[in-house]
Coordinates of C-alpha atoms and ligand atoms in Angstrom, one line a residue:
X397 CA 14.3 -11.1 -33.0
X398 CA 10.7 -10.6 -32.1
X399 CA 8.6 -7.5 -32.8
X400 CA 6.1 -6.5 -29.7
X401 CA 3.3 -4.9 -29.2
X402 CA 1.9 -3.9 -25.3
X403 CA -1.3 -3.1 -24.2
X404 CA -1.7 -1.2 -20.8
X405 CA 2.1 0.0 -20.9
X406 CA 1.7 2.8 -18.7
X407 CA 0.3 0.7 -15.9
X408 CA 2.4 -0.9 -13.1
X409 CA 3.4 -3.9 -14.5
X410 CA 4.0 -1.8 -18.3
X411 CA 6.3 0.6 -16.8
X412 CA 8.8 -2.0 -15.6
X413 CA 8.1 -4.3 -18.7
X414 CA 8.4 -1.9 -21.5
X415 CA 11.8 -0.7 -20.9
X416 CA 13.3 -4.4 -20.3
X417 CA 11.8 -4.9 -23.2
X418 CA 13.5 -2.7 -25.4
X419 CA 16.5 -3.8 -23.2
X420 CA 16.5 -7.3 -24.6
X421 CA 15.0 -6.6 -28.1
X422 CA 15.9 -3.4 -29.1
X423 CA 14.0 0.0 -28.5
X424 CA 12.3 0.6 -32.1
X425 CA 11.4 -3.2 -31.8
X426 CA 8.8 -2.1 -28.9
X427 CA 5.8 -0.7 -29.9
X428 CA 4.1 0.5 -26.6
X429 CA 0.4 1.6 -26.1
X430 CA -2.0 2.6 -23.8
X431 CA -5.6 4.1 -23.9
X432 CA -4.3 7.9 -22.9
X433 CA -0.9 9.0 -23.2
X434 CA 0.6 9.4 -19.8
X435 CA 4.6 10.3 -20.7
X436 CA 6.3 7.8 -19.1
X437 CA 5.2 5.1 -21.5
X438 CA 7.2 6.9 -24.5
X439 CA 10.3 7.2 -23.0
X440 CA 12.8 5.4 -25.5
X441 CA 11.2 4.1 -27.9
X442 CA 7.6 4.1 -30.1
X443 CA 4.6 5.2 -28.0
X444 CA 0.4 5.3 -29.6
X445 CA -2.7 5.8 -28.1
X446 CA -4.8 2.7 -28.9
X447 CA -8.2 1.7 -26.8
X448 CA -7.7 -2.1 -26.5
X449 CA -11.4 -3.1 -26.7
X450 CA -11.2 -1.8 -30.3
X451 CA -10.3 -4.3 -32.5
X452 CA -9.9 -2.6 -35.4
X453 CA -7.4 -0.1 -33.4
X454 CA -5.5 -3.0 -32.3
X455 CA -5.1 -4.9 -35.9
X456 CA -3.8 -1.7 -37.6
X457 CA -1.3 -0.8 -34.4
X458 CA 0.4 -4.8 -34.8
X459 CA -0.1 -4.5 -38.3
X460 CA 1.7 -1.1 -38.8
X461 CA 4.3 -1.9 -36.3
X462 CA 4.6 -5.9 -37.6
X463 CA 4.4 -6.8 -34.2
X464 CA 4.8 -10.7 -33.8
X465 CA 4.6 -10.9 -30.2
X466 CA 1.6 -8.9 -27.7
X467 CA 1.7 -8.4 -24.3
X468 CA -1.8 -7.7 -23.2
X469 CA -1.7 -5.9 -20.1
X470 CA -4.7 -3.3 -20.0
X471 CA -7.2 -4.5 -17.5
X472 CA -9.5 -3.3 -14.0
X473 CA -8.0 -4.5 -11.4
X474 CA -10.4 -6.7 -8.2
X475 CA -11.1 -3.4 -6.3
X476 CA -12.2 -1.5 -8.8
X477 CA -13.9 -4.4 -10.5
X478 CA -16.6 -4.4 -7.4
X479 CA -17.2 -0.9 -7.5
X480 CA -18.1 -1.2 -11.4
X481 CA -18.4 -5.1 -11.9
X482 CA -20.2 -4.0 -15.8
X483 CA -16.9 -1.8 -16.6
X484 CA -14.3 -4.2 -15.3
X485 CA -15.9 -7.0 -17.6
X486 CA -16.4 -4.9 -20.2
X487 CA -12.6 -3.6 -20.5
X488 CA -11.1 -7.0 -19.5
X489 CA -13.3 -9.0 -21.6
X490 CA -13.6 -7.0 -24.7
X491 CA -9.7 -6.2 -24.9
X492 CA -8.6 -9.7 -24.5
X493 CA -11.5 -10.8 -26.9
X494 CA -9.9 -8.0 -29.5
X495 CA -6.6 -9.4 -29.0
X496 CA -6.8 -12.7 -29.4
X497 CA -8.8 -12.1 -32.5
X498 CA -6.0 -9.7 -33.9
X499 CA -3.4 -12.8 -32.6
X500 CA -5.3 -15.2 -34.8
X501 CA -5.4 -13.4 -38.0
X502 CA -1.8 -11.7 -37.9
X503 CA 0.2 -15.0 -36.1
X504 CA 1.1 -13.7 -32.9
X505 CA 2.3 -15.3 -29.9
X506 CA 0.2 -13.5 -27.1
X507 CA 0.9 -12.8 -23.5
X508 CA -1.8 -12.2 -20.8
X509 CA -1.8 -11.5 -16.9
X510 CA -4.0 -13.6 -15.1
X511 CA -4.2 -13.7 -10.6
X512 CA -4.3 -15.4 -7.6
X513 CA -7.9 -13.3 -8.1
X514 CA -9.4 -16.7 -10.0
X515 CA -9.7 -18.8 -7.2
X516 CA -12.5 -18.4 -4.5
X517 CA -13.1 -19.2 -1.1
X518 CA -14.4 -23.1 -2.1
X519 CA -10.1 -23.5 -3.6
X520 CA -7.9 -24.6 -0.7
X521 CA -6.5 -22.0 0.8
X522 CA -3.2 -23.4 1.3
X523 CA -0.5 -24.8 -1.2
X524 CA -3.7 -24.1 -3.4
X525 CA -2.9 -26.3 -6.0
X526 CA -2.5 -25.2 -9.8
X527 CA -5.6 -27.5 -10.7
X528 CA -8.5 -27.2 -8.6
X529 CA -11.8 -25.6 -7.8
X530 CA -12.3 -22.4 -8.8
X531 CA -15.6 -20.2 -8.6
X532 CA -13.7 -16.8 -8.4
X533 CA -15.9 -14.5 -6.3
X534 CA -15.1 -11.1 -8.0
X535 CA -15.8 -9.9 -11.0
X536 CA -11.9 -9.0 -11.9
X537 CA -11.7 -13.1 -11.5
X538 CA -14.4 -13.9 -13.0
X539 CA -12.7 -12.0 -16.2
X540 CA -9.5 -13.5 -15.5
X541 CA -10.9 -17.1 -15.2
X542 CA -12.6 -16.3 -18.2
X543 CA -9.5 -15.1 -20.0
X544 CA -7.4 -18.2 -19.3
X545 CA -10.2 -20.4 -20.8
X546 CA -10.3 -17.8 -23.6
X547 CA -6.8 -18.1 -24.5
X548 CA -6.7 -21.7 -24.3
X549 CA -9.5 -21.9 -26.5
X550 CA -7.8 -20.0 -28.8
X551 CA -4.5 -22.3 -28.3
X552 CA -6.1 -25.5 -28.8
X553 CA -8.8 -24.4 -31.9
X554 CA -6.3 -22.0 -33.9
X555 CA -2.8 -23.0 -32.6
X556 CA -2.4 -19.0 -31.1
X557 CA 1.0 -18.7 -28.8
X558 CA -1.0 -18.2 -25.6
X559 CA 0.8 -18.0 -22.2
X560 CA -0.3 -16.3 -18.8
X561 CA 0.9 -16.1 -14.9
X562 CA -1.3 -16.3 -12.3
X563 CA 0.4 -13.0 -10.2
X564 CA -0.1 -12.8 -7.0
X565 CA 0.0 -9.0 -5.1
X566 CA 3.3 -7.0 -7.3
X567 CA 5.2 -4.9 -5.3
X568 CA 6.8 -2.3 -6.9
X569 CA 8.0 1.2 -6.8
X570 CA 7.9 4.0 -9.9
X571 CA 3.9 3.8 -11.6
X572 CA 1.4 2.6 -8.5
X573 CA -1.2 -0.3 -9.0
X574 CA -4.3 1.2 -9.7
X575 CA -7.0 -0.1 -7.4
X576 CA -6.2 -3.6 -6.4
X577 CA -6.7 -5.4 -3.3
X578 CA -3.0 -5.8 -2.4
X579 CA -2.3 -2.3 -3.2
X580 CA -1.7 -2.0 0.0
X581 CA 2.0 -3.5 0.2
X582 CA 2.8 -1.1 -2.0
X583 CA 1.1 2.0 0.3
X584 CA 2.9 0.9 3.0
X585 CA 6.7 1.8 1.8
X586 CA 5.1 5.1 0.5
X587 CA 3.7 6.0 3.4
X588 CA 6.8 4.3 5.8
X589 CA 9.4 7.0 3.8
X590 CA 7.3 9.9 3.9
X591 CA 5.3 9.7 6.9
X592 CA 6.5 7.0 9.4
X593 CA 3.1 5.2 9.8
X594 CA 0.5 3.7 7.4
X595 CA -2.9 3.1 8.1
X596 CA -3.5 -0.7 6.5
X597 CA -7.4 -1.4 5.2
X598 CA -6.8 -5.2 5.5
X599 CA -6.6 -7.0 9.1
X600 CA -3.6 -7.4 10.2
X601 CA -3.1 -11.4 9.8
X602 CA -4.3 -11.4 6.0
X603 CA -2.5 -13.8 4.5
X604 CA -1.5 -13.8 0.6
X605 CA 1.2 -14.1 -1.9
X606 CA 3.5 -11.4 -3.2
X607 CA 6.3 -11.0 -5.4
X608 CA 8.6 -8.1 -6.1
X609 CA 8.4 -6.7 -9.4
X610 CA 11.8 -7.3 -11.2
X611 CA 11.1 -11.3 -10.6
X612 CA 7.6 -10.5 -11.8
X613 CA 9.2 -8.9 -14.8
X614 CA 11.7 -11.8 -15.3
X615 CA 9.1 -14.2 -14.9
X616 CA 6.7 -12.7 -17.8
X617 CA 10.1 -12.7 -20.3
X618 CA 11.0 -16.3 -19.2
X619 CA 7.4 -18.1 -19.9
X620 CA 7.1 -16.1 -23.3
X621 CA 10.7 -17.7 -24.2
X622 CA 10.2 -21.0 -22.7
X623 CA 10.4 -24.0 -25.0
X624 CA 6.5 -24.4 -25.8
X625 CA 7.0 -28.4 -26.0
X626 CA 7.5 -28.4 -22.3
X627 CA 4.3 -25.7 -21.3
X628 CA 1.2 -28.1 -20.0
X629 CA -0.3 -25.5 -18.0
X630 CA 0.3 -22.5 -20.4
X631 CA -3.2 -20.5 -19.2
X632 CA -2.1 -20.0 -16.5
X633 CA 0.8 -20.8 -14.3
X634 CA 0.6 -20.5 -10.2
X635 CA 3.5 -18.1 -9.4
X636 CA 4.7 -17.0 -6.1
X637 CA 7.5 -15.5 -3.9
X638 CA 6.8 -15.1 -0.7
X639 CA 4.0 -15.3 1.3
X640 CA 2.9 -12.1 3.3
X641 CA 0.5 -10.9 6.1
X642 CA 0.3 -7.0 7.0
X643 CA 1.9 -7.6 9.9
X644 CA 4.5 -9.4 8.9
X645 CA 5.8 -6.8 6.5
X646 CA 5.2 -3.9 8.9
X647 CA 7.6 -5.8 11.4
X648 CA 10.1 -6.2 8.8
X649 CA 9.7 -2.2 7.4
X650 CA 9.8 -1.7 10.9
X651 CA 13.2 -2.9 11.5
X652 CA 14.8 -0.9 9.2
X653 CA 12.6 2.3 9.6
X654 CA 12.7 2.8 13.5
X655 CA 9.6 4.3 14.9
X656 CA 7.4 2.7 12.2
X657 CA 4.1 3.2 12.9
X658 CA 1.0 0.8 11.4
X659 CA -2.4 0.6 12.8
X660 CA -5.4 -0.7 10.8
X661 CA -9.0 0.6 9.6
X662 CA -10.5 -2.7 7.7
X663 CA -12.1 -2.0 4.3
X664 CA -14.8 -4.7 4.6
X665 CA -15.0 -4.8 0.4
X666 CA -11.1 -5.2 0.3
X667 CA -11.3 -7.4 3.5
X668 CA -13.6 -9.8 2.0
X669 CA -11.8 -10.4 -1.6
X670 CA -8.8 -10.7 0.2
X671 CA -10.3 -13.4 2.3
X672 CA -11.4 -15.5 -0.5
X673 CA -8.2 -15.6 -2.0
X674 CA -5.0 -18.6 -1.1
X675 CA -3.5 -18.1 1.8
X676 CA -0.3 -19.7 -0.7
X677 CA -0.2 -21.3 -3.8
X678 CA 1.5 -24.3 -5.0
X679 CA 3.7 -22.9 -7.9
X680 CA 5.6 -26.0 -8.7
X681 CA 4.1 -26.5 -12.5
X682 CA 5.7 -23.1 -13.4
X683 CA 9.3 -24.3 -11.1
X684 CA 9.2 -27.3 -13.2
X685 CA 7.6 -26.7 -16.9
X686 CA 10.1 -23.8 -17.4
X687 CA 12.5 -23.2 -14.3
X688 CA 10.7 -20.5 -12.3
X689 CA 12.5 -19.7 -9.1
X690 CA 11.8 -16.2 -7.6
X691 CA 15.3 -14.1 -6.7
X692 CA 13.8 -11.9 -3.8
X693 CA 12.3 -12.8 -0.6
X694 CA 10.9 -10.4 1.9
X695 CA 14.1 -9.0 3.6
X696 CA 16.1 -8.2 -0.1
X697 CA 12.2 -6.5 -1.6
X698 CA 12.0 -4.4 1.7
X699 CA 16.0 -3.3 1.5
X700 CA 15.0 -2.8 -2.1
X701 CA 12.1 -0.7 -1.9
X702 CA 13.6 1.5 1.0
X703 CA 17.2 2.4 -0.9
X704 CA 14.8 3.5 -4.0
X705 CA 12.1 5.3 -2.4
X706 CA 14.6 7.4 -0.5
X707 CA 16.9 7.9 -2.8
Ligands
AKB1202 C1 -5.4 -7.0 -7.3 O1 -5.2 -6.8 -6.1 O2 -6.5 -6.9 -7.9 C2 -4.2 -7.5 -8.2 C3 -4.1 -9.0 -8.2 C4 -3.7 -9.8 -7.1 O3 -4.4 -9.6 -9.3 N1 -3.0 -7.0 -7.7

């Protein structure tokens, strides 16, 4: 039965992976952390403060706790990134760096988020392949680019159980993304419930891939128990769901909120990372290394997201 560790667990992707965590492994067996103590985080089961980018901090936590298994999710996210390009490659760098150290010494298997955000606009836009150019034009991807060669690195010269999904925009509702460029798929069902209209900073025929958070979630736990023998493109696999422009998903929130009103004020900064982004990537290593197959498309996310966020 493994013992975990996460990093980032109050975040968006932490606060649906934490509890399905101590789901399938048993709440004490779930050691969740994050830099401040938000509340949510501690709900069933162990909760400490630890600052990622502090090694030491990290190595006593796993070693305390036993932990066999991280799941490194503290980072910046691309928006943020541009507005402090020296932070986001300080936190995303100097975390990952402390974790894959702590990994080597204490034999942990180690799993870390990467994006769509590592390509650039020189990576063909569509079916972008899982293999290919990439000259990431952010500094979130140049940390993520970074990260996967860091974590193979560490695979390949000290044997560390390194694995990692390239996300593409996460939809979700509960904890909100904290200031990424496709944050605005989730805005929109916010806004759609409460208000009737959203106001989208992307044009409206942006094109990019997005996935619905409980396949995200399933996806994470099915790489990290996938038979390694099988995992060539371990850091990191392509991953998508469905592909997704602003208008298309305002049409669909539209038929089932009548009266649904979006219009558009373009963010040129958003506007531009999301342009140098895949229109679509080609996940097929991940369908065929260790069985990914995504559960929702557009119509069961948007029923989804609507039932919960009027509930
Ligand atoms: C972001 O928009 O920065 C993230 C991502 C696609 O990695 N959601």
């Amino acid at each position: 039965m493994k013992r975990i560790l996460v990093t980032g667990a109050g975040g968006q992707i932490g606060s649906w992976l934490v509890p399905r965590l101590r789901e399938l492994y048993g709440s004490s067996k779930v050691l969740a952390t994050d830099v401040r103590h938000s509340g949510a985080e501690s709900e069933g089961g162990p909760f400490q403060v630890v600052d990622a980018t502090n090694a030491k901090a990290v190595g006593q936590a796993v070693m305390r706790h036993r932990a066999d298994t991280i799941f490194h999710l503290a980072a910046i996210l691309s928006a943020v990134g541009e507005r402090d390009p020296r932070l986001a490659w300080h936190i995303n760098m100097a975390s990952l760096e402390s974790v894959l150290e702590v990994a080597r010494q204490q034999n942990c298997a180690v799993f870390v988020p990467s994006s769509i955000g590592v390509f650039g606009s020189s990576s063909p836009k569509e079916m972008t392949p899982q293999e290919t150019v990439m000259r990431p034009e952010t500094m979130y991807g140049v940390t993520k680019l970074a990260g996967e060669l860091l974590c193979d690195y560490y695979h390949r010269r000290y044997g560390v159980d390194t694995r990692g999904l390239r996300f593409p925009g996460l939809v979700s509702y509960g904890i909100a993304p904290g200031g990424g460029t496709t944050d605005w798929a989730v805005d929109i069902f916010h806004k759609a419930v409460r208000e009737g209209r959203y106001t989208c900073f992307l044009g409206a025929d942006t094109r990019m891939d997005f996935m619905y958070m409980p396949d995200a979630i399933r996806a994470t736990i099915e790489v990290m128990e996938a038979d390694p023998t099988r995992l060539v493109h371990r850091n990191a696999y392509n991953l998508t769901a469905m592909e997704l422009t602003p208008a298309t998903l305002a049409a669909e929130i539209e038929s089932r909120v009548p009266g649904f009103v979006m219009s558009y004020e373009i963010d040129p900064v958003r506007q531009a990372i999301a342009d140098s982004w895949p229109d679509h990537v080609d996940d097929r290593s991940a369908r065929e290394e260790w069985g990914w197959a995504p559960s929702f498309d557009l119509a069961a996310m948007t029923v989804d997201m609507l039932e919960h966020l009027s509930g």
